[in-house]
Short mmCIF file of C-alpha atoms in Angstrom, two decimals:
data_model
loop_
_atom_site.label_atom_id
_atom_site.label_comp_id
_atom_site.label_asym_id
_atom_site.label_seq_id
_atom_site.Cartn_x
_atom_site.Cartn_y
_atom_site.Cartn_z
CA MET A 891 21.04 -7.46 -8.20
CA PHE A 892 19.40 -5.46 -10.71
CA GLY A 893 16.36 -6.51 -12.79
CA LYS A 894 14.52 -4.66 -15.41
CA ALA A 895 11.37 -5.58 -17.35
CA GLY A 896 11.34 -5.34 -21.18
CA ASN A 897 7.60 -4.56 -21.24
CA LEU A 898 4.44 -4.82 -18.96
CA GLN A 899 3.94 -8.45 -19.57
CA CYS A 900 7.34 -9.23 -18.21
CA LEU A 901 8.66 -9.34 -14.54
CA ALA A 902 11.77 -7.55 -13.37
CA GLY A 903 12.10 -10.37 -10.92
CA TRP A 904 10.62 -13.56 -9.49
CA PHE A 905 11.28 -14.63 -6.02
CA SER A 906 10.08 -18.15 -4.43
CA GLY A 907 10.43 -18.10 -0.61
CA ASP A 908 11.12 -15.51 1.59
CA VAL A 909 12.82 -12.10 0.89
CA VAL A 910 14.25 -10.07 3.89
CA VAL A 911 14.88 -6.40 3.41
CA TRP A 912 16.86 -4.65 6.16
CA GLY A 913 16.44 -0.86 5.42
CA ARG A 914 14.34 1.13 3.35
CA LEU A 915 12.32 -0.38 0.57
CA VAL A 916 11.05 1.95 -2.22
CA VAL A 917 8.19 0.82 -4.29
CA GLY A 918 6.31 2.45 -7.14
CA GLY A 919 3.08 0.34 -7.09
CA GLY A 920 0.65 -1.52 -4.48
CA LYS A 921 2.04 -2.57 -1.38
CA SER A 922 1.23 -4.85 1.44
CA PHE A 923 3.65 -6.13 4.12
CA LEU A 924 3.96 -8.23 7.31
CA ILE A 925 5.08 -6.45 10.70
CA ASP A 926 5.69 -8.02 14.00
CA HIS A 927 2.73 -8.10 16.26
CA PRO A 928 3.50 -5.55 18.97
CA LEU A 929 1.95 -7.65 21.68
CA ASP A 930 3.53 -10.97 20.74
CA PRO A 931 6.34 -10.44 18.26
CA GLU A 932 7.69 -14.02 18.72
CA ASN A 933 4.59 -15.76 17.70
CA ARG A 934 2.41 -13.49 15.65
CA TYR A 935 2.25 -10.94 12.89
CA LEU A 936 0.01 -8.20 11.58
CA GLN A 937 -0.68 -8.13 7.70
CA HIS A 938 -0.92 -4.58 6.68
CA ALA A 939 -1.93 -2.79 3.40
CA CYS A 940 -0.39 0.72 2.47
CA VAL A 941 -2.16 3.92 2.34
CA GLU A 942 -0.05 6.64 0.70
CA SER A 943 1.00 9.40 3.15
CA PRO A 944 4.06 11.29 3.94
CA GLU A 945 3.58 9.94 7.51
CA PRO A 946 3.53 6.17 8.51
CA LEU A 947 -0.09 5.97 9.55
CA ASN A 948 -2.26 3.33 10.83
CA ILE A 949 -5.92 3.57 10.04
CA CYS A 950 -8.93 1.89 11.92
CA ARG A 951 -12.41 2.55 10.98
CA GLY A 952 -15.99 1.25 11.33
CA THR A 953 -19.73 2.21 12.09
CA VAL A 954 -21.26 3.02 15.24
CA VAL A 955 -24.66 3.74 16.58
CA THR A 956 -25.40 5.70 19.82
CA ASP A 957 -27.55 4.62 22.63
CA ASP A 958 -30.64 6.25 23.96
CA ASN A 959 -28.48 8.72 25.69
CA GLY A 960 -26.41 9.60 22.56
CA GLN A 961 -23.31 7.58 23.77
CA ALA A 962 -21.29 4.87 22.25
CA ALA A 963 -17.82 3.37 22.78
CA VAL A 964 -15.47 2.27 20.15
CA GLN A 965 -12.84 -0.29 21.15
CA LEU A 966 -10.02 -0.40 18.95
CA PRO A 967 -7.90 -3.71 18.00
CA ALA A 968 -5.71 -4.59 21.03
CA TYR A 969 -2.48 -3.90 19.13
CA PHE A 970 -3.40 -0.24 18.32
CA GLU A 971 -2.34 1.72 21.25
CA ALA A 972 1.00 -0.46 21.39
CA LEU A 973 1.74 0.41 17.74
CA ASN A 974 0.88 4.07 17.51
CA THR A 975 1.23 7.57 19.07
CA ASN A 976 -0.54 10.69 18.30
CA VAL A 977 -3.96 9.24 17.67
CA THR A 978 -6.56 11.44 15.77
CA HIS A 979 -10.27 10.73 16.08
CA GLN A 980 -12.86 11.51 13.49
CA LEU A 981 -16.65 11.01 13.92
CA THR A 982 -19.26 11.49 11.10
CA VAL A 983 -22.97 11.49 11.78
CA ILE A 984 -24.93 10.13 8.72
CA GLY A 985 -28.69 10.60 8.05
CA GLN A 986 -29.38 13.39 10.43
CA PHE A 987 -27.93 16.39 12.02
CA ALA A 988 -26.31 15.77 15.21
CA GLN A 989 -23.42 17.31 16.98
CA ALA A 990 -20.76 14.70 17.52
CA VAL A 991 -17.96 14.77 20.07
CA VAL A 992 -15.02 12.51 21.21
CA SER A 993 -15.97 12.96 24.81
CA GLU A 994 -13.12 10.80 26.41
CA GLU A 995 -9.99 8.70 25.25
CA ILE A 996 -9.52 5.96 27.47
CA PRO A 997 -6.02 4.42 27.32
CA SER A 998 -5.67 0.81 28.36
CA GLN A 999 -4.74 0.04 32.01
CA PRO A 1000 -1.88 -1.93 33.15
CA SER A 1001 -4.08 -4.44 34.83
CA LYS A 1002 -6.50 -4.80 31.80
CA PRO A 1003 -5.90 -5.77 28.31
CA ARG A 1004 -4.31 -3.40 26.11
CA ILE A 1005 -7.57 -2.10 24.23
CA MET A 1006 -7.90 1.65 23.72
CA THR A 1007 -11.30 2.95 23.83
CA THR A 1008 -12.63 6.20 22.39
CA VAL A 1009 -16.06 7.31 23.97
CA ALA A 1010 -18.29 9.20 21.50
CA GLY A 1011 -21.34 11.32 22.16
CA THR A 1012 -23.83 12.91 19.93
CA SER A 1013 -26.69 15.44 20.64
CA THR A 1014 -29.40 13.02 19.36
CA PRO A 1015 -29.87 9.48 20.57
CA GLU A 1016 -29.67 6.42 18.20
CA ALA A 1017 -27.27 8.52 15.88
CA TRP A 1018 -25.57 6.24 13.23
CA GLY A 1019 -22.10 7.19 11.81
CA LYS A 1020 -18.77 6.37 10.79
CA TRP A 1021 -15.80 6.65 12.84
CA LYS A 1022 -11.99 6.67 11.91
CA GLU A 1023 -8.92 6.44 14.16
CA LEU A 1024 -5.50 7.44 12.61
CA GLY A 1025 -2.64 6.58 14.58
CA LEU A 1026 1.28 7.55 13.87
CA HIS A 1027 2.96 4.46 13.64
CA TYR A 1028 6.12 4.62 15.74
CA GLU A 1029 8.92 2.46 15.68
CA ARG A 1030 12.17 3.62 17.12
CA GLU A 1031 14.38 2.23 14.12
CA ALA A 1032 12.10 3.69 11.63
CA ALA A 1033 11.96 7.15 13.19
CA LEU A 1034 15.92 7.22 13.27
CA SER A 1035 16.16 6.46 9.64
CA ALA A 1036 12.85 8.45 8.28
CA PRO A 1037 13.41 9.44 4.69
CA ALA A 1038 12.76 13.06 3.51
CA VAL A 1039 9.20 13.38 2.26
CA GLU A 1040 10.32 15.25 -0.95
CA GLY A 1041 13.35 14.28 -3.16
CA PRO A 1042 14.86 14.71 -6.44
CA GLY A 1043 13.28 13.10 -9.34
CA THR A 1044 14.69 10.03 -11.07
CA ASP A 1045 15.53 9.65 -14.94
#
């Protein structure tokens, strides 16, 4: 099947109903998609938006305020650890100078819910800031057929 729009007000294709793509989908615009929920793939899904990157990354972010001892814990969504490897942690203190550190990464325990926790510490109490967790999305099938980051141009 091939479709081509004649101008910006036309569509190259219109689908009503489910469309399934097995394999790589190359898109030149905004993208969102559904993936199986890694903790309940038969009954639930996650809706994700795309962030442009040469790696398949998942991003979680938010705000945090440390307690009187300069400590805070950030709990990630239950699916985050099941979906990602090689997690990168970032902390930014806002409004004051404070040294910030990810003091501990606590992976989920088999006897507890799958919630990964990052413990943050600052050199001053009640520091307010932003946190971001970047996880490398890992699926065996995707890893086996990962495309090259750079390729030839198209005419």
